[in-house]
Coordinates of C-alpha atoms and ligand atoms in Angstrom, one line a residue:
M171 CA 0.1 -9.6 -22.4
V172 CA 0.1 -8.3 -18.8
K173 CA -3.7 -8.5 -18.7
N174 CA -3.8 -12.2 -19.7
N175 CA -1.1 -12.9 -17.2
L176 CA -3.1 -11.4 -14.4
D177 CA -6.3 -13.3 -15.4
G178 CA -4.1 -16.4 -15.4
Q179 CA -3.0 -15.7 -11.8
F180 CA -6.5 -15.0 -10.8
N181 CA -7.6 -18.4 -12.2
E182 CA -4.8 -20.0 -10.3
L183 CA -6.2 -18.4 -7.1
K184 CA -9.6 -19.6 -7.9
R185 CA -8.4 -23.1 -8.4
E186 CA -6.6 -23.0 -5.1
L187 CA -9.7 -21.8 -3.4
M188 CA -11.9 -24.4 -4.9
E189 CA -9.6 -27.0 -3.5
Y190 CA -10.0 -26.0 0.1
G191 CA -13.3 -24.3 0.0
P192 CA -15.5 -26.3 -2.4
N193 CA -18.8 -25.3 -0.7
S194 CA -18.3 -21.6 -1.3
D195 CA -20.2 -19.7 -4.0
I196 CA -17.2 -19.2 -6.2
S197 CA -19.0 -17.1 -8.8
L198 CA -18.8 -14.2 -6.3
L199 CA -15.1 -14.3 -6.7
D200 CA -15.3 -13.9 -10.5
K201 CA -17.6 -11.0 -9.9
A202 CA -15.1 -9.4 -7.4
W203 CA -12.3 -9.8 -9.9
E204 CA -14.3 -8.0 -12.7
F205 CA -15.4 -5.3 -10.2
T206 CA -11.8 -4.5 -9.0
K207 CA -10.5 -4.4 -12.5
I208 CA -13.1 -1.8 -13.5
A209 CA -12.6 0.2 -10.3
H210 CA -8.8 0.4 -10.9
A211 CA -8.9 0.8 -14.6
G212 CA -5.8 2.8 -15.8
Q213 CA -4.3 3.0 -12.3
K214 CA -0.7 2.0 -11.7
R215 CA 1.4 1.1 -8.6
F216 CA 4.8 2.8 -8.0
S217 CA 6.3 -0.3 -9.5
G218 CA 4.6 0.5 -12.8
D219 CA 2.3 -2.6 -12.5
P220 CA -1.4 -2.2 -12.9
Y221 CA -3.0 -1.4 -9.6
V222 CA -5.0 -4.6 -9.5
T223 CA -1.8 -6.6 -9.0
H224 CA -1.9 -5.3 -5.5
E225 CA -5.5 -6.4 -4.9
L226 CA -4.7 -9.8 -6.4
E227 CA -1.6 -10.3 -4.3
T228 CA -3.4 -9.4 -1.1
A229 CA -6.1 -11.9 -1.9
K230 CA -3.4 -14.5 -2.7
I231 CA -1.8 -14.0 0.7
L232 CA -5.2 -14.4 2.4
A233 CA -5.7 -17.6 0.4
A234 CA -2.3 -18.9 1.6
W235 CA -3.5 -18.4 5.1
K236 CA -6.5 -20.5 4.1
L237 CA -9.0 -17.8 5.0
D238 CA -12.7 -17.9 4.0
L239 CA -14.2 -16.6 0.8
T240 CA -15.5 -13.4 2.4
S241 CA -12.0 -12.4 3.5
I242 CA -10.5 -13.2 0.1
I243 CA -13.2 -11.2 -1.7
A244 CA -12.6 -8.3 0.7
G245 CA -8.9 -8.7 -0.1
L246 CA -9.6 -8.3 -3.8
L247 CA -11.7 -5.2 -3.2
H248 CA -9.9 -3.6 -0.3
D249 CA -8.6 -0.5 -2.1
T250 CA -11.5 -0.1 -4.6
V251 CA -13.1 2.6 -2.5
D252 CA -10.1 4.4 -1.1
E253 CA -7.8 4.3 -4.2
G254 CA -10.2 3.2 -6.9
A255 CA -13.5 4.5 -8.3
A256 CA -15.9 2.3 -6.4
K257 CA -18.5 3.2 -3.8
L258 CA -19.1 1.3 -0.6
T259 CA -22.8 1.1 -1.2
D260 CA -22.1 -0.7 -4.5
I261 CA -19.9 -3.2 -2.7
K262 CA -22.7 -3.8 -0.1
G263 CA -25.2 -4.3 -2.9
E264 CA -23.1 -6.6 -4.9
F265 CA -21.2 -8.6 -2.3
G266 CA -23.2 -8.2 1.0
E267 CA -22.8 -6.7 4.4
D268 CA -19.8 -8.6 5.6
V269 CA -17.5 -7.9 2.6
A270 CA -18.6 -4.2 2.8
H271 CA -17.7 -4.0 6.5
L272 CA -14.3 -5.5 5.9
V273 CA -13.5 -3.2 3.0
D274 CA -14.8 -0.2 5.1
G275 CA -12.7 -1.3 8.1
V276 CA -9.5 -1.7 6.0
T277 CA -10.2 1.7 4.2
R278 CA -10.4 3.5 7.5
V279 CA -7.2 1.9 8.7
S280 CA -5.4 2.8 5.5
Y281 CA -4.9 6.4 6.8
L282 CA -2.9 5.1 9.7
K283 CA 0.2 7.1 9.9
L284 CA 2.7 6.6 12.7
R285 CA 4.8 9.8 12.4
G286 CA 2.3 11.6 10.3
S287 CA 2.0 15.4 10.3
Q288 CA -0.5 15.1 13.1
E289 CA -0.2 12.5 15.7
E290 CA -3.8 13.2 16.7
Q291 CA -4.9 11.9 13.4
F292 CA -2.8 8.8 13.7
V293 CA -4.4 8.0 17.1
E294 CA -7.9 8.6 15.8
N295 CA -7.2 6.0 13.0
L296 CA -5.8 3.6 15.5
R297 CA -9.0 3.9 17.5
K298 CA -11.0 3.2 14.4
M299 CA -8.9 0.1 13.7
F300 CA -9.5 -1.4 17.1
L301 CA -13.2 -0.7 16.9
A302 CA -13.5 -2.3 13.4
M303 CA -11.3 -5.2 14.7
A304 CA -13.5 -5.8 17.7
K305 CA -16.6 -6.1 15.4
D306 CA -14.8 -8.5 13.0
L307 CA -11.2 -9.5 13.5
R308 CA -10.9 -10.3 9.8
V309 CA -10.4 -6.6 9.2
V310 CA -7.0 -6.8 10.7
L311 CA -6.2 -10.0 8.7
V312 CA -7.0 -8.3 5.4
K313 CA -5.0 -5.3 6.6
L314 CA -2.0 -7.5 7.5
A315 CA -2.1 -9.1 4.1
D316 CA -2.3 -5.7 2.4
R317 CA 0.7 -4.5 4.5
L318 CA 2.7 -7.6 3.7
H319 CA 2.4 -7.0 0.0
N320 CA 3.1 -3.3 0.4
M321 CA 6.3 -4.1 2.3
Q322 CA 7.3 -6.7 -0.4
T323 CA 7.1 -3.9 -2.9
L324 CA 8.4 -1.1 -0.7
S325 CA 11.6 -0.6 -2.8
F326 CA 9.4 1.0 -5.6
V327 CA 7.9 3.6 -3.2
P328 CA 9.5 7.1 -3.1
E329 CA 12.4 7.1 -0.6
E330 CA 10.9 9.8 1.7
K331 CA 7.9 7.5 2.3
Q332 CA 9.8 4.2 2.8
K333 CA 11.1 4.9 6.3
R334 CA 7.8 6.0 7.7
I335 CA 5.9 3.0 6.3
A336 CA 8.6 0.6 7.5
R337 CA 8.6 2.1 11.0
E338 CA 4.9 1.9 11.2
T339 CA 5.1 -1.7 10.2
L340 CA 7.8 -2.5 12.7
E341 CA 6.1 -0.7 15.6
I342 CA 2.5 -1.4 15.0
F343 CA 1.7 -4.2 12.5
A344 CA 4.5 -6.7 13.4
P345 CA 3.7 -6.6 17.1
L346 CA 0.0 -6.9 16.2
A347 CA 0.7 -10.0 14.2
E348 CA 2.6 -11.4 17.1
R349 CA -0.2 -10.8 19.6
L350 CA -2.5 -12.6 17.2
G351 CA -0.2 -15.5 17.3
M352 CA 0.8 -15.1 13.6
G353 CA 4.5 -15.8 14.0
G354 CA 5.2 -16.3 10.4
V355 CA 3.7 -12.9 9.4
K356 CA 5.5 -11.2 12.3
T357 CA 8.9 -12.4 11.2
Q358 CA 8.3 -11.5 7.6
L359 CA 7.1 -8.0 8.5
D360 CA 10.1 -7.5 10.8
D361 CA 12.7 -8.5 8.2
L362 CA 11.1 -6.5 5.4
S363 CA 11.1 -3.4 7.6
F364 CA 14.5 -3.8 9.2
P365 CA 16.7 -2.6 6.3
Y366 CA 14.6 0.6 5.9
V367 CA 14.4 1.6 9.6
Y368 CA 18.0 0.7 10.6
P369 CA 20.0 0.4 7.3
E370 CA 23.5 0.4 8.9
E371 CA 22.6 -2.1 11.6
Y372 CA 20.9 -4.3 9.1
E373 CA 24.0 -4.5 6.9
K374 CA 26.2 -5.2 9.9
V375 CA 24.1 -8.1 11.2
K376 CA 23.7 -9.5 7.8
K377 CA 27.4 -9.5 7.1
L378 CA 28.5 -10.8 10.5
S379 CA 25.9 -13.5 10.8
Q380 CA 26.5 -15.4 7.6
A381 CA 29.3 -17.6 8.9
H382 CA 27.5 -18.3 12.2
Y383 CA 24.3 -19.3 10.4
K384 CA 26.2 -21.7 8.2
E385 CA 28.1 -23.3 11.0
A386 CA 25.1 -23.8 13.2
E387 CA 23.1 -25.2 10.2
K388 CA 25.9 -27.7 9.5
H389 CA 25.9 -28.8 13.1
I390 CA 22.1 -29.4 13.0
Q391 CA 22.3 -31.5 9.9
V392 CA 24.6 -33.9 11.7
M393 CA 22.2 -34.2 14.6
R394 CA 19.2 -34.5 12.2
K395 CA 20.7 -37.5 10.4
S396 CA 21.3 -39.5 13.6
L397 CA 18.0 -38.5 15.2
L398 CA 16.0 -39.5 12.1
K399 CA 17.5 -43.0 12.2
I400 CA 16.6 -43.5 15.9
L401 CA 13.2 -42.0 15.6
A402 CA 12.3 -44.2 12.7
K403 CA 13.2 -47.3 14.8
E404 CA 10.7 -46.1 17.3
N405 CA 8.1 -45.7 14.6
V406 CA 8.1 -41.9 14.8
K407 CA 8.5 -40.3 11.3
P408 CA 9.0 -36.6 11.9
T409 CA 9.9 -33.7 9.7
I410 CA 13.1 -32.2 11.1
Q411 CA 13.9 -28.7 10.0
A412 CA 16.7 -26.2 10.8
R413 CA 14.9 -23.0 11.9
K414 CA 17.1 -19.9 11.4
K415 CA 16.5 -17.1 13.8
H416 CA 15.2 -14.2 11.7
L417 CA 17.6 -11.3 11.2
Y418 CA 15.7 -8.6 13.1
S419 CA 15.3 -10.8 16.2
L420 CA 18.9 -11.9 16.0
W421 CA 19.9 -8.2 16.0
K422 CA 17.7 -7.5 19.0
K423 CA 19.3 -10.4 20.9
L424 CA 22.8 -9.4 20.0
Q425 CA 22.2 -6.0 21.5
C426 CA 21.1 -7.2 24.9
A427 CA 23.5 -6.9 27.7
E428 CA 24.2 -10.6 28.4
V429 CA 25.0 -11.2 24.7
S430 CA 26.6 -8.0 23.6
W431 CA 27.4 -9.1 20.1
D432 CA 28.9 -12.5 21.0
F433 CA 27.3 -14.8 18.5
D434 CA 28.3 -17.9 20.4
K435 CA 25.9 -16.7 23.2
V436 CA 22.9 -16.8 20.8
L437 CA 22.1 -20.4 21.4
D438 CA 19.1 -20.5 19.1
I439 CA 20.7 -18.8 16.1
V440 CA 19.6 -21.9 14.3
A441 CA 17.3 -24.2 16.2
M442 CA 16.3 -27.7 15.4
R443 CA 12.6 -28.1 14.9
I444 CA 11.0 -31.6 15.1
I445 CA 7.5 -31.8 13.7
V446 CA 5.5 -34.9 14.5
N447 CA 1.8 -36.0 14.3
T448 CA 0.5 -36.4 17.8
I449 CA 1.2 -35.0 21.3
P450 CA 2.4 -38.4 22.7
E451 CA 4.9 -38.4 19.8
C452 CA 6.2 -35.0 21.0
Y453 CA 7.1 -36.5 24.4
A454 CA 8.4 -39.7 22.8
A455 CA 10.7 -37.5 20.6
L456 CA 11.8 -35.6 23.6
G457 CA 12.8 -38.8 25.3
I458 CA 14.8 -39.9 22.3
V459 CA 16.6 -36.5 22.0
Y460 CA 17.6 -36.8 25.7
R461 CA 18.8 -40.4 25.1
Q462 CA 21.2 -39.1 22.5
Y463 CA 22.1 -35.7 23.8
T464 CA 22.5 -34.4 27.4
P465 CA 20.1 -31.6 28.4
V466 CA 21.9 -28.4 29.4
P467 CA 21.5 -28.0 33.2
H468 CA 19.5 -25.0 34.4
L469 CA 18.4 -24.1 30.9
G470 CA 16.4 -27.3 31.0
V471 CA 13.1 -27.6 29.2
S472 CA 10.0 -25.4 28.6
D473 CA 6.8 -27.3 28.0
F474 CA 4.5 -24.9 26.2
I475 CA 2.3 -27.9 25.2
A476 CA 1.2 -28.5 28.8
Q477 CA 1.2 -24.7 29.4
P478 CA 0.7 -22.8 26.1
K479 CA 1.9 -19.2 25.8
P480 CA -0.9 -16.6 26.1
N481 CA -0.9 -16.0 22.4
G482 CA -1.6 -19.7 21.9
Y483 CA 1.9 -20.8 21.0
Q484 CA 2.5 -24.5 21.8
S485 CA 5.8 -26.4 21.5
I486 CA 8.4 -28.1 23.7
H487 CA 11.7 -26.1 23.9
T488 CA 14.8 -27.6 25.3
K489 CA 18.6 -27.1 25.0
V490 CA 21.0 -29.9 24.7
F491 CA 24.7 -30.5 24.2
G492 CA 25.0 -31.5 20.6
P493 CA 28.0 -33.1 18.9
K494 CA 31.3 -31.5 20.1
G495 CA 29.6 -30.1 23.1
R496 CA 27.9 -27.3 21.2
I497 CA 24.6 -26.2 22.7
V498 CA 21.6 -26.5 20.4
E499 CA 18.0 -25.5 21.0
V500 CA 15.5 -28.2 20.0
Q501 CA 11.8 -27.4 19.5
I502 CA 9.2 -30.2 19.3
R503 CA 5.6 -29.7 18.1
T504 CA 2.8 -31.3 16.2
Q505 CA 1.9 -30.3 12.6
A506 CA -1.3 -28.6 14.0
M507 CA 0.7 -26.6 16.5
H508 CA 3.1 -25.6 13.7
E509 CA 0.3 -24.2 11.6
E510 CA -1.1 -22.4 14.7
A511 CA 2.3 -20.9 15.4
E512 CA 2.6 -19.6 11.8
F513 CA -1.0 -18.5 11.2
G514 CA -2.4 -18.0 14.7
I515 CA -5.8 -16.4 14.8
A516 CA -6.1 -16.8 11.0
A517 CA -6.5 -20.5 11.6
H518 CA -9.8 -19.7 13.3
W519 CA -11.4 -18.9 9.9
A520 CA -9.4 -21.4 8.0
Y521 CA -11.4 -24.3 6.6
S522 CA -14.6 -22.7 7.9
D523 CA -16.4 -23.4 4.7
T524 CA -14.8 -26.6 3.5
K525 CA -16.0 -30.1 3.2
A526 CA -13.1 -31.1 5.4
K527 CA -14.8 -29.4 8.3
D528 CA -15.3 -32.7 10.3
V529 CA -11.6 -33.6 10.1
K530 CA -10.6 -30.1 11.2
S531 CA -13.3 -29.7 13.9
E532 CA -11.1 -31.4 16.5
I533 CA -8.3 -29.0 15.8
L534 CA -10.7 -26.0 15.9
E535 CA -12.1 -27.2 19.2
Q536 CA -8.6 -27.4 20.7
R537 CA -8.1 -23.8 19.5
G538 CA -11.4 -22.7 20.9
G539 CA -10.0 -21.7 24.4
V540 CA -7.0 -20.0 22.9
I541 CA -9.2 -18.0 20.5
E542 CA -11.4 -16.9 23.4
K543 CA -8.3 -15.4 25.1
K544 CA -7.2 -13.7 21.9
L545 CA -10.6 -12.1 21.4
S546 CA -10.8 -11.0 25.0
W547 CA -7.6 -9.0 24.4
V548 CA -9.1 -7.3 21.3
K549 CA -12.2 -6.5 23.3
E550 CA -10.1 -4.9 26.0
L551 CA -8.5 -2.7 23.3
A552 CA -12.0 -1.6 22.1
E553 CA -12.9 -0.8 25.7
W554 CA -9.9 1.3 26.2
Q555 CA -10.6 3.3 23.1
K556 CA -14.0 4.1 24.6
E557 CA -12.7 4.9 28.0
I558 CA -9.5 6.7 27.4
K559 CA -10.4 10.1 25.8
D560 CA -6.9 11.6 26.0
S561 CA -5.2 10.6 22.8
K562 CA -1.7 10.7 24.2
E563 CA -2.7 8.3 27.0
F564 CA -4.4 6.1 24.5
L565 CA -1.3 5.8 22.3
E566 CA 0.8 5.0 25.3
A567 CA -1.6 2.3 26.4
V568 CA -1.3 0.8 22.9
K569 CA 2.4 1.0 22.4
F570 CA 3.6 0.4 26.0
D571 CA 1.0 -2.2 26.9
A572 CA -1.0 -3.8 24.2
L573 CA 1.7 -4.1 21.6
K574 CA 4.6 -4.3 23.9
E575 CA 6.6 -7.6 24.0
R576 CA 4.7 -10.0 26.3
I577 CA 5.8 -12.0 29.3
F578 CA 3.7 -14.6 30.9
I579 CA 3.5 -15.1 34.7
F580 CA 2.1 -17.9 36.6
S581 CA 0.0 -17.8 39.8
P582 CA 1.0 -20.4 42.4
K583 CA -2.1 -22.4 41.2
G584 CA -0.7 -22.5 37.7
D585 CA -3.0 -19.9 36.1
V586 CA -1.1 -18.0 33.4
F587 CA -1.3 -14.2 33.1
D588 CA -0.2 -12.3 30.0
L589 CA 1.6 -9.1 30.8
P590 CA 3.7 -6.5 29.0
L591 CA 7.5 -6.6 29.4
G592 CA 8.4 -4.5 32.5
A593 CA 5.4 -5.6 34.5
T594 CA 5.8 -5.7 38.3
P595 CA 4.1 -7.7 41.1
I596 CA 1.6 -4.9 41.4
D597 CA 0.7 -5.2 37.7
F598 CA 0.3 -8.9 38.4
A599 CA -1.9 -8.3 41.4
Y600 CA -4.2 -6.0 39.3
A601 CA -4.4 -8.7 36.6
V602 CA -5.5 -11.3 39.1
H603 CA -8.2 -9.1 40.6
T604 CA -8.6 -5.3 40.8
D605 CA -9.2 -5.6 44.5
L606 CA -6.1 -7.7 45.3
P607 CA -3.6 -4.9 45.4
R608 CA -5.3 -3.4 48.4
Y609 CA -4.2 -6.5 50.4
V610 CA -0.6 -6.6 49.1
K611 CA 1.9 -7.1 52.0
S612 CA 4.8 -8.5 49.9
A613 CA 5.6 -10.4 46.8
K614 CA 7.6 -13.5 45.9
A615 CA 8.9 -14.5 42.5
N616 CA 9.9 -18.2 42.2
G617 CA 9.8 -18.4 46.0
K618 CA 12.1 -15.5 46.6
M619 CA 11.1 -12.2 48.1
V620 CA 11.1 -9.4 45.6
P621 CA 10.4 -5.6 45.9
L622 CA 7.1 -4.5 44.6
N623 CA 8.7 -2.6 41.7
Y624 CA 10.6 -5.7 40.6
K625 CA 10.5 -6.3 36.9
L626 CA 9.1 -9.8 36.4
K627 CA 10.6 -12.3 34.1
S628 CA 8.7 -14.5 31.7
G629 CA 7.8 -17.9 33.3
E630 CA 8.1 -16.8 36.9
V631 CA 5.6 -18.0 39.5
V632 CA 4.5 -14.9 41.5
E633 CA 2.9 -15.1 44.9
I634 CA 1.3 -12.2 46.6
E635 CA 1.3 -12.3 50.4
K636 CA -1.8 -10.7 51.8
T637 CA -2.5 -8.4 54.7
K638 CA -5.6 -9.1 56.8
L639 CA -7.2 -5.7 56.3
P640 CA -7.3 -3.7 53.0
K641 CA -5.3 -0.5 52.7
D642 CA -5.1 2.3 50.1
P643 CA -3.1 1.7 47.0
S644 CA 0.1 3.7 47.2
S645 CA 0.4 6.7 45.0
G646 CA 4.1 5.7 44.5
W647 CA 3.0 2.7 42.5
S648 CA 2.0 4.7 39.6
E649 CA 5.7 5.6 39.1
F650 CA 6.6 2.0 38.2
V651 CA 3.5 0.0 37.0
A652 CA 3.6 -1.1 33.4
T653 CA 0.0 -2.0 32.6
T654 CA -2.8 0.3 31.6
T655 CA -5.2 -1.5 34.0
A656 CA -2.9 -0.8 37.0
R657 CA -2.3 2.8 36.1
R658 CA -6.0 3.5 35.5
E659 CA -7.1 1.7 38.7
I660 CA -4.5 3.6 40.8
G661 CA -5.5 6.9 39.2
K662 CA -9.2 6.2 39.9
Y663 CA -8.5 5.5 43.5
L664 CA -6.4 8.6 44.0
R665 CA -9.0 10.8 42.4
K666 CA -11.6 9.4 44.6
S667 CA -9.7 9.9 47.8
E668 CA -8.9 13.5 46.7
E669 CA -12.6 14.2 46.3
K670 CA -13.3 12.9 49.8
S671 CA -10.6 15.0 51.5
Ligands
MN817 MN1 -3.8 -1.8 -0.2

């Protein structure tokens, strides 16, 4: 019986939840399950499955991210109002304010349509999503879990809808997951969308890459064996994995000019990932890797442990000459950093109502600063949606700034700034302080003079040389700046000076 099978799966979820969240009032979960079954009675998915399978799978994904009970209940109920027969007031009465707010937030977002009949409507829903997100970030986590299951079952959806849903996933939800530091979710969403959005390219990469993946993996296994032996002697017992570059990001890399479909130039097609327990062990492992294998000159080492990426990512990356002189990327991180890289912001709510709180509090404390940064970005989005009335301008701000691929730039003091790809020294100056651009004389990147419209590269140290006296921002800057802040500040200034004249 399908029904019994679903109840069985629900009980499985409940058991899992009791294991990591024993202090929660688990009876609410039973109530939510009965509620959602009634709300969706008789409804089916395109796959022919009862509709509640989708509610259940969404909750299961949230449980896999170890989210709190409130999120998981919201996952179980997320479509009961929009698709089912429930009313939001009932949810509020039965499950409380928080669950109701999450369900409401997800419901509003569910109308998000990227290439819908009306772009206006799409933008309006995007605005609502950022508003709901700013109030409670769990809205977007439930939405991401919902989208993940929808993508996993996309093959059942009518063909004319598939491409739109997949494109929306690729352009909005995958970048959103990435900005929230949820690398695991981002790669899944990318690869689930890829075949629908670019079917021919997908087939091509898939076919051509097989042999290269295999060879690189074999190579890493050889290194793995010899490193495990030496590390054990030094009392480091790591997990060593071969991390395959996911297909969509491999395709993007193959397309770029320096690589132009030469697989041998994709040095991280399969990377070696060494996972240890503590930070000192990371550096010990790095030393041991270098004892065995020569680092590649100039490609050197990136220490994202000392200097995490703006989305919180921490790891040491280095490239070495492996056996037979083949270049291999090695990534070294702790287990906690690994979880953070997979689940990102979700880790903030993880364990929040468990007995194991004390054990985890240290990890949560470490994450505190990172989470602050992530939240400040979400708050910025909510600010934009209030300030930018023009919906076209708003959509551009979101797509070409907030959800654009990020680079990170250092000030000479070592402060890190998170900017969209294509940002220039002027964008950097605005990010440092909105007054700084008025004093810009010239700019240096990694010690070399660059023009003010120079497109910065991730990891560069940027120095602004200042004039003594302030001057007006140049109207020409608006031609090349990449950030919404810079564009808006320049616009404000120009409008002001027009009014004066
Ligand atoms: Mn749904």
